[in-house]
Coordinates of C-alpha atoms and ligand atoms in Angstrom, one line a residue:
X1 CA 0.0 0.0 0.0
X2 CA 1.3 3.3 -1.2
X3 CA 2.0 5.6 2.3
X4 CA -0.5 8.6 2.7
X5 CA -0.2 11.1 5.4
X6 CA -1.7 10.1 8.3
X7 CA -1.2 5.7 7.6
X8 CA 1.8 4.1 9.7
X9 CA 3.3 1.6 7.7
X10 CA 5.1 -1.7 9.6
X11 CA 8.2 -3.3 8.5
X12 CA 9.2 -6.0 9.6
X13 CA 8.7 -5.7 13.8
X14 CA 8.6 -2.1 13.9
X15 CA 5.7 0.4 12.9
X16 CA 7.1 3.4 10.8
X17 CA 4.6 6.5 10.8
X18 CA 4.6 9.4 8.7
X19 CA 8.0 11.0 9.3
X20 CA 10.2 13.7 7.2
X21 CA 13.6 13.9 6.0
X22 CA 15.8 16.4 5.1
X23 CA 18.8 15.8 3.0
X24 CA 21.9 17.9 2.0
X25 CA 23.5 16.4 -1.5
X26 CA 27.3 17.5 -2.3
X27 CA 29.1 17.0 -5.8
X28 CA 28.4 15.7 -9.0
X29 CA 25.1 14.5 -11.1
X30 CA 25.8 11.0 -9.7
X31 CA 25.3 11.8 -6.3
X32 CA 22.2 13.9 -6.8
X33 CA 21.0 11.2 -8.0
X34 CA 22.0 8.9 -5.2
X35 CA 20.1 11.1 -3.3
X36 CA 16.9 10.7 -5.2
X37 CA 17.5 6.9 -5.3
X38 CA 17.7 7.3 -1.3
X39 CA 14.6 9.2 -1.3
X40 CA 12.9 6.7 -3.4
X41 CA 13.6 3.8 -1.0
X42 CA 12.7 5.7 2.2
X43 CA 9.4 6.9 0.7
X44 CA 9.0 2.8 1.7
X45 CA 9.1 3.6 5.1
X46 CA 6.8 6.3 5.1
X47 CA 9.3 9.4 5.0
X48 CA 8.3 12.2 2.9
X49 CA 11.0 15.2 2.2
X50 CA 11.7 18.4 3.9
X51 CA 13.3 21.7 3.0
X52 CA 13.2 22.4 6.5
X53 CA 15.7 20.7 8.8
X54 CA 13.9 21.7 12.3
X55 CA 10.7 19.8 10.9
X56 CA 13.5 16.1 10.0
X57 CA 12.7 12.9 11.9
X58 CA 16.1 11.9 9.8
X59 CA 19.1 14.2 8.4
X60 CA 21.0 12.9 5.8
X61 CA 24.4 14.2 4.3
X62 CA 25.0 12.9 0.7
X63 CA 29.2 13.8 0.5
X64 CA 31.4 14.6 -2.4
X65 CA 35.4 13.9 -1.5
X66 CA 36.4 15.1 -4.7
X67 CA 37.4 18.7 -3.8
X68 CA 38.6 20.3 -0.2
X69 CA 36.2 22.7 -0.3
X70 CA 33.2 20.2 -0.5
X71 CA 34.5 18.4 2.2
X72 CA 35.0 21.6 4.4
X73 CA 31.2 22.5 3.4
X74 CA 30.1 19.1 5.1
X75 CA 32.5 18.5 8.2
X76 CA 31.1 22.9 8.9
X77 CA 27.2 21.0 8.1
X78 CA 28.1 18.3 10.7
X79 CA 29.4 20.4 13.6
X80 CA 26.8 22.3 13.3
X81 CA 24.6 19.6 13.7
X82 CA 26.6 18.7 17.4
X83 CA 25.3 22.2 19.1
X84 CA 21.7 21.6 16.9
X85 CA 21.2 18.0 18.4
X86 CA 22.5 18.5 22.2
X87 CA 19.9 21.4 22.1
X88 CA 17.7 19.8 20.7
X89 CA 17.1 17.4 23.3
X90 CA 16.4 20.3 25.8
X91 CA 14.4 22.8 23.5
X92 CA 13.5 21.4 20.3
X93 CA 12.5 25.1 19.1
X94 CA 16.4 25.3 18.5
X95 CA 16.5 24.2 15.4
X96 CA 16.2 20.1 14.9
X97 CA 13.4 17.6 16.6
X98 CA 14.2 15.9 19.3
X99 CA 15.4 12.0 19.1
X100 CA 16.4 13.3 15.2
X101 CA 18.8 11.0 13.6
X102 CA 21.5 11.5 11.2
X103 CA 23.7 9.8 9.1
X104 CA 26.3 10.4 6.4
X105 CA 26.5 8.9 3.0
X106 CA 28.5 8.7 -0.3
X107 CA 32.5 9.3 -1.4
X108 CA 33.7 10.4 2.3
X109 CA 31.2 8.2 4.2
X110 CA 32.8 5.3 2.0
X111 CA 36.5 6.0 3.3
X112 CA 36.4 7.3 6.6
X113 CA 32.8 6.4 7.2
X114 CA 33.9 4.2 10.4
X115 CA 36.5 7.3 11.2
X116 CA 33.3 9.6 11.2
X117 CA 31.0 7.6 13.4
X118 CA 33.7 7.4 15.5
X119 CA 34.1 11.0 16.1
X120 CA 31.6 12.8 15.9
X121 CA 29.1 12.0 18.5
X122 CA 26.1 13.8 16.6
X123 CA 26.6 11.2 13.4
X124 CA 24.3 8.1 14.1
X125 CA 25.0 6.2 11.1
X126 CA 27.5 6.1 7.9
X127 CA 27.2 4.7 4.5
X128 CA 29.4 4.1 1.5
X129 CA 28.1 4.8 -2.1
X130 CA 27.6 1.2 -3.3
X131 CA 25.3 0.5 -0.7
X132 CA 23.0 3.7 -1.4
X133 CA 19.8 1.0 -2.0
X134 CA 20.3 -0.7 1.6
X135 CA 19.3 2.8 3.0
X136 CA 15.6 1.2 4.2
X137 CA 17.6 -1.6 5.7
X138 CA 20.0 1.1 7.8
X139 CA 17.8 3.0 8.5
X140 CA 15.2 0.8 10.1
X141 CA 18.1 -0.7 12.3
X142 CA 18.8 3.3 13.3
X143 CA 15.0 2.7 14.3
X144 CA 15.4 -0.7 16.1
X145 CA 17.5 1.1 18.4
X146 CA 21.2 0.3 16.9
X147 CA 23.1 3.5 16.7
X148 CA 26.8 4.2 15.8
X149 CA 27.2 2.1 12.6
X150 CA 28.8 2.9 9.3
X151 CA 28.5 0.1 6.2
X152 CA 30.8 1.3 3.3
X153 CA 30.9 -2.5 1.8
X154 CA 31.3 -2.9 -2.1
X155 CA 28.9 -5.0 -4.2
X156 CA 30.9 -8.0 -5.4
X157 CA 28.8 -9.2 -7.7
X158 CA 29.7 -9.7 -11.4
X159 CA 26.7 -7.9 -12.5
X160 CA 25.4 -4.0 -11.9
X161 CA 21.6 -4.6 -12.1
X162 CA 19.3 -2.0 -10.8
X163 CA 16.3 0.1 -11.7
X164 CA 15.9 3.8 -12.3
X165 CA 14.2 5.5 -9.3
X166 CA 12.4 8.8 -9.6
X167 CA 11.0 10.7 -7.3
X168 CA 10.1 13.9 -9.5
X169 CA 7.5 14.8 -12.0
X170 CA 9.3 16.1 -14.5
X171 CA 10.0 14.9 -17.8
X172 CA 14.0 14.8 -17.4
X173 CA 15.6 11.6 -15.8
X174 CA 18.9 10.6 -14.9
X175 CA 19.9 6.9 -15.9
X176 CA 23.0 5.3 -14.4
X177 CA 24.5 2.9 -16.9
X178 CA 27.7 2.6 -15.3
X179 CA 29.5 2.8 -12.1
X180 CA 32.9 3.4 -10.5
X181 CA 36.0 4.0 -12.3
X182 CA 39.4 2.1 -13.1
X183 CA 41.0 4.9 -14.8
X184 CA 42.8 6.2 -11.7
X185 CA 43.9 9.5 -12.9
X186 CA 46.9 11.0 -10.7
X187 CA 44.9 14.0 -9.1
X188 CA 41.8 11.7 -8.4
X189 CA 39.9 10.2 -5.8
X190 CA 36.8 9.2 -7.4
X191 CA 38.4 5.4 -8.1
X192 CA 38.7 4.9 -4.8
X193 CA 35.4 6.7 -3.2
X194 CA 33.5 4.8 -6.3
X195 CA 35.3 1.5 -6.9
X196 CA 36.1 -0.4 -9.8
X197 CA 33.9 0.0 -13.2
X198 CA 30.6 -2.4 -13.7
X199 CA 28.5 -2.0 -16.2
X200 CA 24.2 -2.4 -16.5
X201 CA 23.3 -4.7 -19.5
X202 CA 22.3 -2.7 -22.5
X203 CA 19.3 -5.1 -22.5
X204 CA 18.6 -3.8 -18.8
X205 CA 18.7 0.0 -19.4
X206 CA 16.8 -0.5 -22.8
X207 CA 13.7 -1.8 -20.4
X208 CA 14.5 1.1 -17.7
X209 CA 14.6 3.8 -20.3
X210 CA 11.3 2.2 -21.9
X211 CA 9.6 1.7 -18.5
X212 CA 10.0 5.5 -17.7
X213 CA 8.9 6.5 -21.1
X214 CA 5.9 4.6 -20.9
X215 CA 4.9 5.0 -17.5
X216 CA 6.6 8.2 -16.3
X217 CA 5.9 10.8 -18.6
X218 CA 9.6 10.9 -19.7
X219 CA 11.0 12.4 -22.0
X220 CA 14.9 13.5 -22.1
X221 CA 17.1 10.9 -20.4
X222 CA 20.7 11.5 -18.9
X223 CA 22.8 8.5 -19.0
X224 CA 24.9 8.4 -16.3
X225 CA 28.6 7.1 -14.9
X226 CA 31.8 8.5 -14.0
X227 CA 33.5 7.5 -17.2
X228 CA 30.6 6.7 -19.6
X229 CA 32.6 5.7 -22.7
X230 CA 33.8 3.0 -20.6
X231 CA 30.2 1.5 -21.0
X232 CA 29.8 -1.8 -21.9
X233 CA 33.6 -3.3 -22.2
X234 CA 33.4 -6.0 -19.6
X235 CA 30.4 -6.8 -21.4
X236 CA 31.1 -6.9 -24.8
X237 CA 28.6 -4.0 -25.4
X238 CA 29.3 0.0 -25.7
X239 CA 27.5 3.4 -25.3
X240 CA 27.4 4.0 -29.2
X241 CA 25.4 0.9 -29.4
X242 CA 23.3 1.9 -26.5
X243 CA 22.4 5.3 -28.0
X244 CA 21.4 3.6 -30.9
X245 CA 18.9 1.0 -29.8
X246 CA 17.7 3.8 -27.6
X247 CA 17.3 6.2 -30.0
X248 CA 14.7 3.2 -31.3
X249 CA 11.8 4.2 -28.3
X250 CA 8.8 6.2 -29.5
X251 CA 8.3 9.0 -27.2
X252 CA 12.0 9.8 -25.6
X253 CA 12.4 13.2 -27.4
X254 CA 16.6 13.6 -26.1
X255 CA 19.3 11.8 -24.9
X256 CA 22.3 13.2 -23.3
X257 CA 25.1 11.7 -21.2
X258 CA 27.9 12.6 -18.9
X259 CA 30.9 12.5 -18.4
X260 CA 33.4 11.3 -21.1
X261 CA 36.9 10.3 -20.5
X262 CA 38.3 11.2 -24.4
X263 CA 41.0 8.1 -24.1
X264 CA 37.8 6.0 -24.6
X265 CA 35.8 7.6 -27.3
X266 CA 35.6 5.3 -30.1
X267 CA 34.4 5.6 -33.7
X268 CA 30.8 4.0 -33.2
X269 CA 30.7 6.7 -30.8
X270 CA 31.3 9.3 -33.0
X271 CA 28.8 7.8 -35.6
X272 CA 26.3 7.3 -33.2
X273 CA 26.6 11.5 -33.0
X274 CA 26.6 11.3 -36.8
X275 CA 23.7 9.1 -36.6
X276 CA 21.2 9.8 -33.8
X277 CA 18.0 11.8 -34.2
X278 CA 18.0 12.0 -30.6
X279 CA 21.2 12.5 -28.9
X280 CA 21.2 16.2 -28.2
X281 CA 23.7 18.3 -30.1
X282 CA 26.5 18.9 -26.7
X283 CA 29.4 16.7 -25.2
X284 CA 30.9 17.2 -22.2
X285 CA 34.4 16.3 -22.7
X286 CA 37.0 17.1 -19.7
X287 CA 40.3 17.6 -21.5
X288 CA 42.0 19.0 -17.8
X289 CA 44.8 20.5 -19.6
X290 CA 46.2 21.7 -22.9
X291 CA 50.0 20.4 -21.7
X292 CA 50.9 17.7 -22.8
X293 CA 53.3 16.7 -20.2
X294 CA 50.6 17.7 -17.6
X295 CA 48.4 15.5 -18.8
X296 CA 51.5 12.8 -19.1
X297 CA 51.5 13.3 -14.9
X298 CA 48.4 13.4 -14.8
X299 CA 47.9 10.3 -16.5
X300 CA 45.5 10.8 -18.8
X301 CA 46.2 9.3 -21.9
X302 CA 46.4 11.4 -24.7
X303 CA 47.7 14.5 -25.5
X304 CA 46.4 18.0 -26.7
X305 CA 46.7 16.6 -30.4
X306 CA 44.7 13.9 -29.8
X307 CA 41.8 15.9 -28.2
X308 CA 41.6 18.2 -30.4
X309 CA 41.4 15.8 -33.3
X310 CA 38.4 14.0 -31.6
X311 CA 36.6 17.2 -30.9
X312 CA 37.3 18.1 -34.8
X313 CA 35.8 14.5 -35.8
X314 CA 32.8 14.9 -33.3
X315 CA 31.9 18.5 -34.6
X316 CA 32.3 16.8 -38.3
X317 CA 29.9 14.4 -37.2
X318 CA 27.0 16.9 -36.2
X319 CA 28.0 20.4 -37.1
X320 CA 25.7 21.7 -34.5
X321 CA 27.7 20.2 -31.5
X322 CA 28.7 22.5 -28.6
X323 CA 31.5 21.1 -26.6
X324 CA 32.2 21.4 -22.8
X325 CA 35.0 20.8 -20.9
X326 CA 36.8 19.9 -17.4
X327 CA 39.9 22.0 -16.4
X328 CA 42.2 21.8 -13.4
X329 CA 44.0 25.4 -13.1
X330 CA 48.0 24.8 -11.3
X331 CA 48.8 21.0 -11.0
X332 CA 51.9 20.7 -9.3
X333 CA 55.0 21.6 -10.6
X334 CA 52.7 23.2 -13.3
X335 CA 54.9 25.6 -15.3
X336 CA 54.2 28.9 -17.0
X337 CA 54.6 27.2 -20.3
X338 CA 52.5 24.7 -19.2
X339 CA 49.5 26.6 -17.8
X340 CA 50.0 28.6 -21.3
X341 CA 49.2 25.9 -22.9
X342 CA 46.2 25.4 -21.6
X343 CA 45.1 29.3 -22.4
X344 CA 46.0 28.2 -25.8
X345 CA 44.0 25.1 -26.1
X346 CA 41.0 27.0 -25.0
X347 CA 41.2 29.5 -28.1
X348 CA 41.2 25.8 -30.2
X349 CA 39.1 23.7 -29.0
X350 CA 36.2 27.0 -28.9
X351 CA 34.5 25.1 -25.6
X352 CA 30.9 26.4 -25.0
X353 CA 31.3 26.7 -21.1
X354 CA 34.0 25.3 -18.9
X355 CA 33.9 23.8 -14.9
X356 CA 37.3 25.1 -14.0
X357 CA 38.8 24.4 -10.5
X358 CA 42.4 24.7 -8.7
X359 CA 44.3 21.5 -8.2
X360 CA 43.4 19.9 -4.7
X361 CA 45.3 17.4 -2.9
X362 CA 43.3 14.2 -2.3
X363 CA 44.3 11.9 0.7
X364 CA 45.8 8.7 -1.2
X365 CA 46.3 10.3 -4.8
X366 CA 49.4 10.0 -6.3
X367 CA 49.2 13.4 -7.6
X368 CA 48.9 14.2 -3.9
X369 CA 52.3 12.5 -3.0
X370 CA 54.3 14.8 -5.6
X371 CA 56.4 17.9 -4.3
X372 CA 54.9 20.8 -5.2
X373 CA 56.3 24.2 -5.5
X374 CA 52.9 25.9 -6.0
X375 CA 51.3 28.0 -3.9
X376 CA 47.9 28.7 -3.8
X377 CA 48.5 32.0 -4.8
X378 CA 49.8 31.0 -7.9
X379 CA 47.1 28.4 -8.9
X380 CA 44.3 31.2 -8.2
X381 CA 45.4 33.4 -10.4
X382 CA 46.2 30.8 -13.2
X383 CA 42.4 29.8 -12.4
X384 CA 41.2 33.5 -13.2
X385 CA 43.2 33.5 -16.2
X386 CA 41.9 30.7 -17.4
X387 CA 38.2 31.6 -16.5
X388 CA 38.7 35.3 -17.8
X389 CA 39.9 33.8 -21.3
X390 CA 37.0 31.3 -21.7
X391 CA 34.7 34.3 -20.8
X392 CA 35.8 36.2 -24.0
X393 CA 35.6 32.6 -25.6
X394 CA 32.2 32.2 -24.2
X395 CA 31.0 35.9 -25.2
X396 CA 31.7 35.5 -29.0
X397 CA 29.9 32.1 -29.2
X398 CA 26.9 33.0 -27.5
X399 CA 26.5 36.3 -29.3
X400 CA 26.4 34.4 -32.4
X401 CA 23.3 32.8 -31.1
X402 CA 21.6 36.6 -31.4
X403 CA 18.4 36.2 -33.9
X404 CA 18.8 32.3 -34.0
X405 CA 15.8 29.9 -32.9
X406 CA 16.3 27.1 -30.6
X407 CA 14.0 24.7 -29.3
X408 CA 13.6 24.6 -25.6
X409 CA 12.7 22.5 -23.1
X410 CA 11.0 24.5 -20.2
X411 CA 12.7 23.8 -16.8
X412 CA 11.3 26.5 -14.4
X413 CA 10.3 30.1 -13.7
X414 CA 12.1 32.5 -11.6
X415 CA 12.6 36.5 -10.8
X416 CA 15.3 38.3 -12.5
X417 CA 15.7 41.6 -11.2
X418 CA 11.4 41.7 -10.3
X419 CA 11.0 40.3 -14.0
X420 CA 9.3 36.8 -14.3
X421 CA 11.1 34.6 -16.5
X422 CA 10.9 31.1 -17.7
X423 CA 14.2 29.2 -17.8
X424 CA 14.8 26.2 -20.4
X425 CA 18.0 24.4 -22.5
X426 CA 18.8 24.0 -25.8
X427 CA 19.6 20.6 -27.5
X428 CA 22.9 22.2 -26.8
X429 CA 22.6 22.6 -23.5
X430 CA 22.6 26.5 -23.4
X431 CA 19.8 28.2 -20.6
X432 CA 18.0 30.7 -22.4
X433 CA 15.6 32.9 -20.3
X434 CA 12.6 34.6 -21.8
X435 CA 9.5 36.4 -20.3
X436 CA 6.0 35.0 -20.4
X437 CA 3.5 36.8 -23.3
X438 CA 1.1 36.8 -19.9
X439 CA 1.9 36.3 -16.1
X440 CA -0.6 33.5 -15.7
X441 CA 1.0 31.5 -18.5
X442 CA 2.3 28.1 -17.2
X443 CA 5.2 26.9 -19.7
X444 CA 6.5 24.6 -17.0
X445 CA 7.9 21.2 -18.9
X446 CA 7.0 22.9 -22.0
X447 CA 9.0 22.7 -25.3
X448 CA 8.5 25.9 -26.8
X449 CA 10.7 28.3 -29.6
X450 CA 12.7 30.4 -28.4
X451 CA 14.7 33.6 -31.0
X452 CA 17.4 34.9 -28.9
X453 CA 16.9 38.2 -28.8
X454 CA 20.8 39.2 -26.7
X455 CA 23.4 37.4 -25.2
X456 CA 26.0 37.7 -22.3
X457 CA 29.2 35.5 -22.1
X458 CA 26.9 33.7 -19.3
X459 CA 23.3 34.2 -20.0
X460 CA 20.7 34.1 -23.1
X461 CA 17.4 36.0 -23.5
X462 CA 14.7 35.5 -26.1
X463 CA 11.6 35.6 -27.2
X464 CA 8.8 32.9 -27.8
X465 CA 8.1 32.2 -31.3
X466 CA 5.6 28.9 -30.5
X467 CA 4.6 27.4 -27.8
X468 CA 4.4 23.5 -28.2
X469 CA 2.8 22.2 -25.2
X470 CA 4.1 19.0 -23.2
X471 CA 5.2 17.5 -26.4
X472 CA 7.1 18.8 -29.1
Ligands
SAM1 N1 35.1 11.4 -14.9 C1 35.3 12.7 -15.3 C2 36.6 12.8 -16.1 O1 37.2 11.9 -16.6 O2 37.1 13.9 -16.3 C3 35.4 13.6 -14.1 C4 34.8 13.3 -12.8 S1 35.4 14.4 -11.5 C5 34.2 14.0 -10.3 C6 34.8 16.0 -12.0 C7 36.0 17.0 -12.3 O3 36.5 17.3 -11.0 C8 37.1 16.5 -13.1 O4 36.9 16.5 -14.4 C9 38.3 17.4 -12.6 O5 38.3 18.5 -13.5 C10 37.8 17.8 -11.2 N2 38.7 17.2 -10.2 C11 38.9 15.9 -9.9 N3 39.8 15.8 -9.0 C12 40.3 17.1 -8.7 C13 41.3 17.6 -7.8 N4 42.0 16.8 -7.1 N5 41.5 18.9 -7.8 C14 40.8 19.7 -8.6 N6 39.8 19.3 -9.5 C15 39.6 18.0 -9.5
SF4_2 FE1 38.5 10.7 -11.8 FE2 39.9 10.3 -14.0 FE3 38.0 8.5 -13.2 FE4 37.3 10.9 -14.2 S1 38.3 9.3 -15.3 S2 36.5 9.9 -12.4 S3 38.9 12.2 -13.5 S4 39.9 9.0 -12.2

């Protein structure tokens, strides 16, 4: 029976009534959807969410280890959580119900979850990222009484089998096809906070991708994994024949997937781009660097040449492909030369937007083991640099947009400046913003026309031409 309101649901030996839960999500796209996988399976157990943390029966921390500062975010989160809870217990008008419980999951639960629960006295439970859909199972021994565990085991299984969860109404869902990572690049600690690669069957996430078609209203699917182009090898299958048997259901309108190591692009990749109705006209492609003996010590696998050939063969393919990118500003022992480099690559390769982040040491990296001369100094103002010269980049592309029309995808409505305006992507991935032709107007999860009408290095505006409805 489907949990309402007011119903207490029993599990097992123990009755679970209506409670809340309130969760904080860190990082990437996979562990946002982590977190909806989480809020899928407690949904079980009769939670429902909460943007308030004083109204939470259960707190939840979804981590990313990938960076410091996401890490300093959450360890800030959690001791505030120490003064919250100890109050909490004596005037629950503080700031968090009394008898709340929290826990901790994803890349830092899974290497010091144990180290946490340990430490911090507030922190009830941990949990590692491959066991994200045990959460009912923790979380009803939280509720049995057993406090101060963490469970950062890895799935030893041969096979990656799950289903897609979604919580949402919208029309957009995230698909994981593959997870963990074996490339182990020097700077990196997603191979060890994710584990080694596994791969869904195609067969599998053909049925998924149908099922949510079908029965959930979607339409634009994200296919998910650290390293997607790594899809499919211990199987004998790949992500170009994926996209193609995909691109065979009636009803999913765009595909899109992220992210893309460039080592393991292969050529029924690139005609898949050639070939696809449906795979939307972007790549995110994180080069890192334009040096090539960074990316030698960074051990990436190709060079400068190399990427810039691929992204040459992929814009051949479909000559409406924008291309994003990954860099890292100041890895050690970086150069001058080196980092010029990179400002030079960014004037080749003509990327529509850019993440761009300073080097980081990770705990157990290699990259973290080298000596390093740089200070952090040094790396923020090669990060500017490289940010201010993919501005300019950015500018030029975006003003040649300027009395196009794109087809859009409406995602939601906000206030700019007292202005309503809807918000909604491109094929290409682009935001454009444009003003309803009446307040009252409802465009949400509507494709509609869009002529850009101006454009900023960071923002589009533009005008609608036709207004499509739920389906294009
Ligand atoms: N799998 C993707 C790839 O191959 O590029 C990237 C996944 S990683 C979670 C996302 C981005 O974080 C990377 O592309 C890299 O630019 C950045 N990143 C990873 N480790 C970093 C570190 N130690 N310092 C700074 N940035 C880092
Ligand atoms: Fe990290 Fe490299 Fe794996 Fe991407 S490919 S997740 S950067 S180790």
């Amino acid at each position: 029976m489907e949990p309402t309101e007011t119903t207490t649901v029993k599990v097992g030996e123990l009755e679970f009534p209506p409670r809340k839960v309130w969760m904080k999500t860190y990082g990437c796209q996979m562990n946002y959807h982590d977190s909806e996988r989480i809020m899928s399976h407690l949904s079980g157990l009769n939670f429902t969410k909460t943007d308030e943390q004083s109204d939470a029966d259960l707190v939840i921390f979804n981590t990313c280890a990938v960076r410091d500062l996401a890490n300093q975010k959450f360890y800030s989160h959690l001791g505030e959580m120490k003064k919250l809870k100890a109050n909490a217990d004596i005037n629950p008008e503080t700031g968090l119900k009394k008898n709340v419980i929290v826990a901790a999951g994803g890349c830092i639960a899974q290497t010091e979850g144990k180290e946490l629960i340990g430490k911090y006295k507030q922190l009830d439970f941990a949990f590692g990222t491959d066991v994200v859909d045990n959460i009912g199972e923790m979380v009803y021994r939280a509720y049995a009484g057993e406090k101060k565990f963490a469970v950062t085991s890895w799935d030893r299984s041969d096979n990656y089998s799950i289903e897609t969860k979604i919580t949402h109404g919208s029309p957009m869902a995230f698909v994981n096809i593959i997870k963990g990572c074996d490339k182990f690049c020097s700077y990196c600690i997603v191979p060890f906070t994710r584990g080694r690669e596994k791969s869904r069957r195609l067969e599998e996430v053909v049925k998924d991708v149908r099922r949510l078609v079908e029965f959930s209203g979607v339409q634009e699917v994200m296919l998910l994994g650290q390293n997607v182009n790594s899809y499919g090898k211990d199987n004998g299958e790949s992500l170009g024949q994926l996209i193609m048997e995909l691109e065979e259901i009636e009803g999913l309108e765009r595909l899109r997937y992220t992210t893309s190591h460039p080592y393991d692009v292969t050529d029924d990749l690139v005609e898949a781009h050639r070939n696809s109705k449906k795979l939307a006209n972007h790549l995110h492609l994180p080069v890192q660097s334009g040096s090539n003996t960074v990316l030698q010590r960074m051990l990436r696998e190709y060079t400068a040449e190399h990427y810039l050939d691929l992204i040459g063969k992929m814009r051949a393919a479909n000559p409406h492909m924008t291309i994003s990118s990954d860099i890292i500003a100041g890895f050690p022992n970086e150069t001058e030369e080196e980092h010029e480099a990179t400002l030079r690559l960014l004037d080749q390769a003509q990327f529509d937007f850019i993440y761009s982040y300073a080097f980081s040491a990770r705990k157990g990296t290699k990259a973290a083991r080298m000596n390093d001369v740089l200070t952090d100094d040094i790396r923020g103002r090669r990060l500017r640099e490289i940010q201010n010269r993919q501005l300019k980049i950015q500018e030029a592309i975006r003003q040649g947009m300027v009395g196009k029309t794109y087809r859009v995808l409406v995602e939601e409505k906000g206030l700019s400046k007292g202005v309503t305006k809807w918000t909604g992507r491109t094929s290409c991935y682009r935001l454009v913003h444009f003003e309803p032709e009446t307040l009252e107007r409802d465009y949400q999860w509507h494709w509609v026309d869009v002529e850009i009408t101006s454009a900023t290095a960071l923002s589009t505006q533009g005008k609608v031409l036709r207004d499509l409805g739920k389906r294009p």
